[in-house]
XYZ file of C-alpha atoms in Angstrom:
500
model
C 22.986 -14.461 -54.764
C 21.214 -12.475 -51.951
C 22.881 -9.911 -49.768
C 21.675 -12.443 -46.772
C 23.397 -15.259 -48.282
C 26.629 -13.680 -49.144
C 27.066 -12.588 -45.829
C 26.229 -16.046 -44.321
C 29.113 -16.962 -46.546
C 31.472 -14.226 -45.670
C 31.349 -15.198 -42.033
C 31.284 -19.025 -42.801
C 34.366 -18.236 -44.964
C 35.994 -16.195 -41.754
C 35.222 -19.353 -39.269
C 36.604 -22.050 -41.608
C 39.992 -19.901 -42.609
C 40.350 -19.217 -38.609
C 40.662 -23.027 -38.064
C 43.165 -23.462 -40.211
C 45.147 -20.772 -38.543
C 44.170 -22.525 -35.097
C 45.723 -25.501 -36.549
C 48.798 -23.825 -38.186
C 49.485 -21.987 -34.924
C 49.324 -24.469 -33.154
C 51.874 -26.215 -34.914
C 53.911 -23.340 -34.667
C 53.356 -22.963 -31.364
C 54.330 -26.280 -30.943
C 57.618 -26.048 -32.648
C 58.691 -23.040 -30.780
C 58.260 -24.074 -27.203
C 58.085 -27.902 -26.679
C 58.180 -29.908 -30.042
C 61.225 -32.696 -29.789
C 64.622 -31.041 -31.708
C 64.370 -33.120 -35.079
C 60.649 -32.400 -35.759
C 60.403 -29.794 -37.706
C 60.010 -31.453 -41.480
C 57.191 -33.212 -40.355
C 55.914 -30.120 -39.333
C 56.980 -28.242 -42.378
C 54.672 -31.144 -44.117
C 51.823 -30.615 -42.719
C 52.192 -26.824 -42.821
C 52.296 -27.020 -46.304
C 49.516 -28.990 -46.887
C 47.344 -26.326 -44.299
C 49.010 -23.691 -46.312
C 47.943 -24.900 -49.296
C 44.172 -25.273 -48.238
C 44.393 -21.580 -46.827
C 45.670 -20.269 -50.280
C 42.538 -22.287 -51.786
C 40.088 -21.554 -49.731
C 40.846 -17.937 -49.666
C 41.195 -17.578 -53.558
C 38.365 -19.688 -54.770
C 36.346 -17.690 -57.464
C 33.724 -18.546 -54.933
C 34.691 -16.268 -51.829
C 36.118 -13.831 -54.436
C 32.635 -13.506 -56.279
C 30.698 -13.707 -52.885
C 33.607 -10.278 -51.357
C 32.954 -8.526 -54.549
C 29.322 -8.927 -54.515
C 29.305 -7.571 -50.747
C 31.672 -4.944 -52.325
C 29.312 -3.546 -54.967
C 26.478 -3.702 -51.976
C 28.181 -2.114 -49.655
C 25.056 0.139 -48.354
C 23.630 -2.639 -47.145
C 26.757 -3.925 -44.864
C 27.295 -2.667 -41.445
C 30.768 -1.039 -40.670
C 32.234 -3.714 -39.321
C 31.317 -6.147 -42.411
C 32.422 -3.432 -44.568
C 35.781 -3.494 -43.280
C 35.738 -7.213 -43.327
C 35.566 -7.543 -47.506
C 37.877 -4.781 -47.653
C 40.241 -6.527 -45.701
C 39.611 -9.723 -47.303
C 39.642 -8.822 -50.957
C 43.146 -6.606 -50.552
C 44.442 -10.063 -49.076
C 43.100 -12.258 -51.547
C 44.093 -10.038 -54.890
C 47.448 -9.766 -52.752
C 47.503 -13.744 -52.511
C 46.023 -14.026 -55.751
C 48.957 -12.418 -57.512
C 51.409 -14.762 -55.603
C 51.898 -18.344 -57.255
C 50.779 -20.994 -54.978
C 53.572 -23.442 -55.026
C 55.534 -20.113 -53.966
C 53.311 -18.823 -51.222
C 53.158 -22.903 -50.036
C 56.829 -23.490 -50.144
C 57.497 -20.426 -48.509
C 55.694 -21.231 -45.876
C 57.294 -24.569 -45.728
C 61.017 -22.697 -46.033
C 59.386 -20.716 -42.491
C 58.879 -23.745 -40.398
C 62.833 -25.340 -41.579
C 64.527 -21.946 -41.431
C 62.887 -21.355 -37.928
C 64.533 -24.801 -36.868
C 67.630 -24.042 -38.442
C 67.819 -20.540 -36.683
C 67.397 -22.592 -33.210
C 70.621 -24.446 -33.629
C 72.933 -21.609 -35.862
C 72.236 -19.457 -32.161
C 72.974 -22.399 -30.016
C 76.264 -22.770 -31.316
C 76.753 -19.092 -32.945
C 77.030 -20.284 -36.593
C 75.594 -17.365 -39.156
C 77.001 -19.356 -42.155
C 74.933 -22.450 -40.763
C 71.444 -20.192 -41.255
C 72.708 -17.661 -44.117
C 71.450 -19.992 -46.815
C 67.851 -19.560 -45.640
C 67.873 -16.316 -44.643
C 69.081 -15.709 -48.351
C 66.201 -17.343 -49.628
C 63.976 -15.723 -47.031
C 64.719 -12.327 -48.313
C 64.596 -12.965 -51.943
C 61.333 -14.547 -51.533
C 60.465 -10.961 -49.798
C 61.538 -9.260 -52.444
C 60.010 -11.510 -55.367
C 56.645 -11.384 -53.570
C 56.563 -7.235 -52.966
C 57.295 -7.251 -56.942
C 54.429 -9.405 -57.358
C 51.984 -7.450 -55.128
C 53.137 -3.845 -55.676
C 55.706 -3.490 -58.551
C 55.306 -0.057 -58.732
C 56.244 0.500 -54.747
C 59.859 0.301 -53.380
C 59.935 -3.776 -51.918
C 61.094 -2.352 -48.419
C 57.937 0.178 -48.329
C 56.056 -2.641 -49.375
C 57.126 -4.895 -46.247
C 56.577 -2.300 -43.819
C 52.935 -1.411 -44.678
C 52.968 -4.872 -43.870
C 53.049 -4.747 -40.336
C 51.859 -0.971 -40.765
C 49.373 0.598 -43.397
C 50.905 2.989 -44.714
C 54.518 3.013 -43.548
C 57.410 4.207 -45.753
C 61.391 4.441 -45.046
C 60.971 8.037 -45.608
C 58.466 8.539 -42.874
C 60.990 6.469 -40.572
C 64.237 8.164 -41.686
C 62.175 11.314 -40.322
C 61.217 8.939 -36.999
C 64.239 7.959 -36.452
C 66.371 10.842 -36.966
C 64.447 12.858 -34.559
C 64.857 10.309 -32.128
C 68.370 9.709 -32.605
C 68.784 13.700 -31.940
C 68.062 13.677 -28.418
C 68.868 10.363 -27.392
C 72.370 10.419 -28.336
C 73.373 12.788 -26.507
C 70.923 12.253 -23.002
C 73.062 8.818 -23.556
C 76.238 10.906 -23.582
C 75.238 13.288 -20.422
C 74.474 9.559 -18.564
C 77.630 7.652 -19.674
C 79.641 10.571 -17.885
C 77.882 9.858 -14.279
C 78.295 7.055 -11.987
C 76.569 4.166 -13.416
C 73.875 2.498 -11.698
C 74.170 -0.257 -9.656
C 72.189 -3.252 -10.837
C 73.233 -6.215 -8.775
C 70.144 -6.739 -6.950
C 68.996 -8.595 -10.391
C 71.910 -11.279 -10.030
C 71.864 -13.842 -8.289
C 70.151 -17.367 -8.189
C 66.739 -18.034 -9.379
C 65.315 -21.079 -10.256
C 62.864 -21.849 -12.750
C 60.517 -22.992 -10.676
C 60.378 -19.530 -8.375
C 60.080 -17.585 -11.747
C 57.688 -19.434 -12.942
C 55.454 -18.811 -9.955
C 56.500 -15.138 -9.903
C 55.115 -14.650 -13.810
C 51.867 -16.231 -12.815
C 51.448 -13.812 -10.325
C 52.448 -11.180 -12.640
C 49.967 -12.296 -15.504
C 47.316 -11.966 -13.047
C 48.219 -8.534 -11.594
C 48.217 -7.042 -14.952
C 44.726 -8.525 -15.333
C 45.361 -11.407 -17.837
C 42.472 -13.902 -17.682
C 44.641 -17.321 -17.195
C 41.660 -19.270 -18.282
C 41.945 -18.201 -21.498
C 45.679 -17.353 -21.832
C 48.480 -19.981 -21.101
C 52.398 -19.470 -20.454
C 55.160 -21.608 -21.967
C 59.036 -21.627 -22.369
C 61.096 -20.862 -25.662
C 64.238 -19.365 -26.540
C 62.637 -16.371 -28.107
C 59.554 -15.154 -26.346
C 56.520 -14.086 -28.000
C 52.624 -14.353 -28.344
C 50.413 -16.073 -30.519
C 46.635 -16.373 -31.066
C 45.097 -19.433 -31.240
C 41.930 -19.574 -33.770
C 40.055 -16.608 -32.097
C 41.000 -14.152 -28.747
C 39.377 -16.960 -26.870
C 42.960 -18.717 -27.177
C 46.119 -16.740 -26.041
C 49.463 -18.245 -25.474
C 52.588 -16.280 -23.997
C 56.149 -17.447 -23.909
C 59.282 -16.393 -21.825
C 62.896 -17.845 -21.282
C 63.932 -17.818 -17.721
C 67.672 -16.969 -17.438
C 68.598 -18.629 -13.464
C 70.701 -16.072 -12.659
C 68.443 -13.268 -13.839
C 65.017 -12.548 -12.888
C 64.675 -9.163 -14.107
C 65.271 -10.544 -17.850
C 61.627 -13.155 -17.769
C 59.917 -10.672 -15.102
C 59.873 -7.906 -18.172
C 59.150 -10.588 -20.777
C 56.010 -11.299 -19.213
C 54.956 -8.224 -18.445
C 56.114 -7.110 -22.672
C 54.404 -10.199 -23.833
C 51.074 -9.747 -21.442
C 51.071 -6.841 -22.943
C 50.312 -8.026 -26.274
C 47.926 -10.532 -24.988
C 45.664 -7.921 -23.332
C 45.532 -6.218 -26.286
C 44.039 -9.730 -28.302
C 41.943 -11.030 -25.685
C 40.813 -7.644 -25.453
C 38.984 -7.638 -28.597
C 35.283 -7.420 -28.962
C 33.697 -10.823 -28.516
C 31.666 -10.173 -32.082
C 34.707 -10.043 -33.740
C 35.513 -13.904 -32.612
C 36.538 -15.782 -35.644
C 36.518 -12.867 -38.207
C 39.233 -11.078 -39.845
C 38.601 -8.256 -37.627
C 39.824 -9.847 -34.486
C 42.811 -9.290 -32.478
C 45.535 -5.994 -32.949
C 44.969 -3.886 -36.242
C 49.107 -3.321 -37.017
C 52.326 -4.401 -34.868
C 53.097 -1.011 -34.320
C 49.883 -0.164 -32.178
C 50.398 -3.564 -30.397
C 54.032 -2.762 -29.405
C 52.343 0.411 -28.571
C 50.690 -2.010 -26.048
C 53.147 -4.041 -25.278
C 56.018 -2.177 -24.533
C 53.206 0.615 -22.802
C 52.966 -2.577 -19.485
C 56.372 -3.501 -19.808
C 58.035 0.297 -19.594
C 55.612 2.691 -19.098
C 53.911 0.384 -16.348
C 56.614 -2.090 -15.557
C 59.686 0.194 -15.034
C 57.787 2.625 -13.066
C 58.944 3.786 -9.962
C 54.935 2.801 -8.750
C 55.198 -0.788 -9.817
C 58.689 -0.861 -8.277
C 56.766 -0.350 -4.789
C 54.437 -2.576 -5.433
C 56.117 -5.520 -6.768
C 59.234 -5.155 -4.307
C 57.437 -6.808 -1.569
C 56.318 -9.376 -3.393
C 59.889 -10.401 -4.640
C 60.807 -11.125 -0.996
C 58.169 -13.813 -0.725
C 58.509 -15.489 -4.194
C 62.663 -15.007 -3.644
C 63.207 -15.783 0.063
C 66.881 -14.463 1.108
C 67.734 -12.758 -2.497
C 67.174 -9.578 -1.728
C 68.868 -8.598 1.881
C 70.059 -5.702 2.400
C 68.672 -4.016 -0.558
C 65.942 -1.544 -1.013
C 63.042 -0.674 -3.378
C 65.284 2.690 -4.797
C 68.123 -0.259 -5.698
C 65.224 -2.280 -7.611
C 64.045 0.686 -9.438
C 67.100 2.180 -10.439
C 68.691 -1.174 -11.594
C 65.620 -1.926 -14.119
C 66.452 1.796 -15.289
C 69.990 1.046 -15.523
C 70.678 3.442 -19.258
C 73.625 1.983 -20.562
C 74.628 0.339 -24.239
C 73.902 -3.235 -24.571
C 74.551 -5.601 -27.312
C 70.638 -7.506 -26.631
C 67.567 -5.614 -27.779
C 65.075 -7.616 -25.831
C 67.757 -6.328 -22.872
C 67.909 -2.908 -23.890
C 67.073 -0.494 -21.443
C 64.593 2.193 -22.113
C 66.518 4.999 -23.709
C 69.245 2.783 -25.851
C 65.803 0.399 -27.173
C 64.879 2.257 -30.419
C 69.599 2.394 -31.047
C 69.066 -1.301 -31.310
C 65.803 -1.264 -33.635
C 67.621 1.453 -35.710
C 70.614 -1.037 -36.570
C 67.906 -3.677 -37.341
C 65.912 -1.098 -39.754
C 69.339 0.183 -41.793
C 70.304 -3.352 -42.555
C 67.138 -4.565 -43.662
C 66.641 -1.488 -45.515
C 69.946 -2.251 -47.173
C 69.050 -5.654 -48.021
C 66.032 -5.128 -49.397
C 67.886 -2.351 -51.621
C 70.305 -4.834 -52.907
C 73.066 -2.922 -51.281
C 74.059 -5.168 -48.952
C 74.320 -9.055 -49.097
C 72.986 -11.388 -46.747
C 76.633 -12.856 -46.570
C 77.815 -9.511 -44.692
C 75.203 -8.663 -42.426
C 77.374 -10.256 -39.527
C 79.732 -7.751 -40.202
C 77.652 -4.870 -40.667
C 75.357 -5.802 -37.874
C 78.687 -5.343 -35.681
C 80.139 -2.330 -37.305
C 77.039 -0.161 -36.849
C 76.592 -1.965 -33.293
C 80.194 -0.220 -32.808
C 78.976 2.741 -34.526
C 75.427 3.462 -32.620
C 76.175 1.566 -29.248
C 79.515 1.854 -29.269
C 79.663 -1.803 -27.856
C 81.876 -4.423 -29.232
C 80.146 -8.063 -30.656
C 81.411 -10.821 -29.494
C 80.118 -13.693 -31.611
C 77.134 -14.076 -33.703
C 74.893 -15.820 -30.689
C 74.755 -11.989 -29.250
C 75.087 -10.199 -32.493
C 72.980 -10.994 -35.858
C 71.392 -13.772 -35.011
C 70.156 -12.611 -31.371
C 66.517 -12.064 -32.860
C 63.930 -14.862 -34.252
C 61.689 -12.486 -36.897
C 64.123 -13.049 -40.004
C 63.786 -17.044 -39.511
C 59.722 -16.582 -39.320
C 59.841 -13.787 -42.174
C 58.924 -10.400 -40.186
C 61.297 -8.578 -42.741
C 59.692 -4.932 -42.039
C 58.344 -6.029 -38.654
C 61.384 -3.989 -36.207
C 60.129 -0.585 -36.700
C 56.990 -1.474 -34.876
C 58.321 -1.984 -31.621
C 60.420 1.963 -31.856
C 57.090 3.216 -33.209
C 55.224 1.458 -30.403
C 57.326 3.094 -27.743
C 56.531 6.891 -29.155
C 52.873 5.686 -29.619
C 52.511 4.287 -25.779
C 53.832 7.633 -24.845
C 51.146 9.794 -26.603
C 48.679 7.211 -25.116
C 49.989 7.150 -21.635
C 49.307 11.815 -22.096
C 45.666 10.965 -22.740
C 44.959 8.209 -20.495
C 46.066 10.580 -17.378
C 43.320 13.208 -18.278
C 40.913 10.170 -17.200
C 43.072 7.965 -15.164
C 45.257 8.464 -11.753
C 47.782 6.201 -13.591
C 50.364 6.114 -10.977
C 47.872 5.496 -8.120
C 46.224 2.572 -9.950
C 49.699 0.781 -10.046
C 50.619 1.944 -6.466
C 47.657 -0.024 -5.450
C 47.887 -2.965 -7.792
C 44.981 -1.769 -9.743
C 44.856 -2.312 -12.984
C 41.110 -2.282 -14.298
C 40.799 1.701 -14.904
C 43.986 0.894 -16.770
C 42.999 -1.758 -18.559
C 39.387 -0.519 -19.095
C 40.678 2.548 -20.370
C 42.481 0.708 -23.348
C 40.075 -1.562 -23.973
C 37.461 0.906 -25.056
C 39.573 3.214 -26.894
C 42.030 0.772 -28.534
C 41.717 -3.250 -27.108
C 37.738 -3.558 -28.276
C 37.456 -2.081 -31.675
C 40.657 -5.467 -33.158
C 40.930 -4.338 -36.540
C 38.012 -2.419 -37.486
C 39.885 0.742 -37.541
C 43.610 1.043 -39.505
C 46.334 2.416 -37.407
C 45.863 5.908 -38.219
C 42.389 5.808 -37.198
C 42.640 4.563 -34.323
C 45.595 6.731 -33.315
C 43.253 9.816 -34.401
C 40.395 8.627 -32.542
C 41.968 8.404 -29.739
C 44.703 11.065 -29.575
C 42.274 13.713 -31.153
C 45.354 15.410 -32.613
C 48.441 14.220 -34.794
C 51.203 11.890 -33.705
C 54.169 13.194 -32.213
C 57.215 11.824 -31.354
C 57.681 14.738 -28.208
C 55.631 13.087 -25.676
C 57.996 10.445 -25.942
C 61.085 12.335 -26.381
C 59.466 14.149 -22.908
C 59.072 10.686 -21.019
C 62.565 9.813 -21.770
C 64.336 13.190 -20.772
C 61.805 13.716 -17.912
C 62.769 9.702 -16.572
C 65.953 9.665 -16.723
C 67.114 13.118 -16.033
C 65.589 12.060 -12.700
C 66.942 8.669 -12.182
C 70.174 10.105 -12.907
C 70.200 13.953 -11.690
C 71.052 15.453 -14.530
């Protein structure tokens, strides 16, 4: 084998494993937003079968002798291939040490326990989905044993979604949050709450639909290459490459606010993958390199941009014309104030800026549980409502708006919720640096969004995965992490909003 030929493999190897994930997604994608209610076995089938010819494909002593031959040559790969076998060989001796009847039922139990999770919420029925989420998290658990026996399986799931990531790095994350947040949240509960009425009222899903195009282009999302659908969960997928983006929301009629900041949240994400160097098209490399930096991203033009009392002015006029008659009578102060509204919520994807990272918290300390075998899945309702009582100090009312409020267990992001509290501090930090180069606030006053945008793309959106997390967040921060820039925000914000 030559070092040209094994890299005309490698990168054949990439394109053919990317269509299978176009297909997969699609299916996925599929399920999620428009596929007919009693579909999802045939799906599961043919899931299985792609799953099956992924697990194949990417363990063949073919690709693994063609990786490790580009891994003994490495002087004569470029950075970017380089990164590209290391990625692919720490997946494949990851997959490798998973059975594949496991790895393809599992992803078979994904695609049922995804359907299942649909209906349980529908008609607020934990016992109806408990039986798979069971099986989802001792599949989680069986699997970390298999990859890294000698880890803890919880570290193992998190440096999943983030290289690296332990519980004792969050217990310190979280505790220093939780330090001055509880009691900013105290000093706010004691002063007239905000009025937030202006976001009530009736809104049809025709008028929000309209209103999220509009959005997707102001925040400079290319709508030829990234599409918008409905599901009860929103999120983002890529299709096959960065070339193919899809977004989802959930419009709520009397309740614009709640799809407005979905769109915005999940635009975020797809700037970030569409974002990616062309080059990196149908490699390993493209798209975000962990959930944390692209919550980091997300959350950045949802918060950072979205609930900023610059966007406020800019979009207020707007939701005149795309609202006719909704808004008499009130004022661009009442919009901004209401989409700050800091009070305890029992909805994370509601959650206002300050009580977000309570809600991931709860979500971290049960899974962390779980995965510890201290807590069964039987009693997370329970739990889930006791600490809910504990850290929010809000009552649940029935499962629907309690445990089974959030999608990732039914798709298998055990580890996954960290990202989006670790996302917020990162944005932060980013949002300190990008002002040394960027009139942030004037961009958005104007409806300018290219030195914004530009400004990510070639420190963070360009580069996919070629750098890990840490990397990047060193290459562009040019000193360490710290969780006081967004500590800072916070207390600057809403000390403000709420003169403190």
């Amino acid at each position: 084998m030559t070092i040209e030929n094994a890299k005309e493999k490698l990168y054949a190897v990439q394109k053919k494993l990317a269509a299978y994930e176009h297909a997969i997604g699609l299916l996925q994608y599929d399920g999620a937003t428009t596929a007919p209610s009693a579909t999802a076995q045939n799906r599961g089938a043919s899931l299985s079968i792609l799953s099956e010819e992924v697990y194949v494909l990417s363990t063949s002593d073919e690709t693994v002798e063609m990786l490790e031959f580009l891994d003994e040559n490495k002087s004569s790969l470029s950075d970017k291939e380089k990164r590209m076998v290391y990625l692919m060989l720490k997946d494949i001796k990851n997959m490798k040490k998973i059975p594949m009847k496991e790895y393809v039922d599992y992803q078979e139990l994904l695609v049922i326990a995804d359907d299942v999770w649909h209906k349980a919420k529908l008609a607020s029925d934990f016992e109806m989905f408990r039986p798979y989420l069971e099986k989802i998290f001792e599949t989680n658990k069986r699997f970390a044993a298999y990859i890294e026996p000698e880890k803890d399986p919880y570290d193992h799931c998190l440096g999943e979604y983030e290289e690296g990531l332990t519980k004792e790095t969050l217990d310190e994350f979280f505790g220093e949050l939780k330090k001055h947040i509880v009691p900013l949240l105290k000093k706010i509960s004691a002063k007239e709450q905000v009025d937030d009425s202006i976001r009530f009222g009736k809104f049809t899903d025709a008028q929000q639909e309209k209103f999220s195009y509009w959005l997707m282009e102001l925040i400079g999302l290319d709508l030829e290459h990234v599409g918008l659908s409905t599901t009860e969960h929103p999120f983002t997928t890529s299709l096959g490459s960065h070339f193919d983006e899809r977004i989802t929301t959930h419009y709520h009629e009397d309740d614009f606010v709640s799809s407005m900041y979905s769109v915005v949240h999940e635009g975020g994400h797809a700037l970030y993958d569409t974002g990616s160097a062309d080059d990196l098209a149908y490699t390993v490399l493209d798209g975000g390199t962990s959930m944390s930096i692209h919550e980091s991203q997300s959350r950045f033009y949802e918060n950072i941009i979205g609930r900023s009392r610059a966007f406020c002015e800019y979009v207020f006029p707007k939701l005149n014309e795309f609202f006719p008659g909704a808004f008499e009578g009130k004022t661009v102060e009442d919009f901004y104030k209401a989409v700050n509204k800091a009070e305890p919520s029992l909805i994370r994807t509601e959650a206002d800026e300050l009580t977000y990272s309570l809600h991931v918290m709860v979500r971290y300390e049960l899974e962390k549980r779980v995965m510890a075998g201290e807590l069964e899945v039987k009693d997370l309702p329970e739990e889930w409502n006791k600490l809910y009582k504990e850290y929010l100090g809000v009552d649940v009312p029935d499962d629907k708006h309690g445990v089974l409020q959030d999608s990732h267990w039914a798709g298998g992001l055990v580890g996954y919720f960290p990202s989006y509290a670790l996302g917020n501090a990162y944005g932060a930090h980013f949002l300190t640096k990008m002002r040394k180069d960027v009139d942030f606030e004037k961009c958005i006053r104007e409806g300018n969004y290219e030195p914004i945008n530009n400004w990510n793309r070639e420190n963070i959106w360009k580069h996919g995965q070629l750098y890990t997390p840490a990397e990047i967040l060193s290459r562009v921060l040019g000193e360490p992490f710290s969780t006081k820039h967004y500590i800072k925000y916070l207390s600057d914000k809403y000390t403000e909003i709420y003169n403190l």
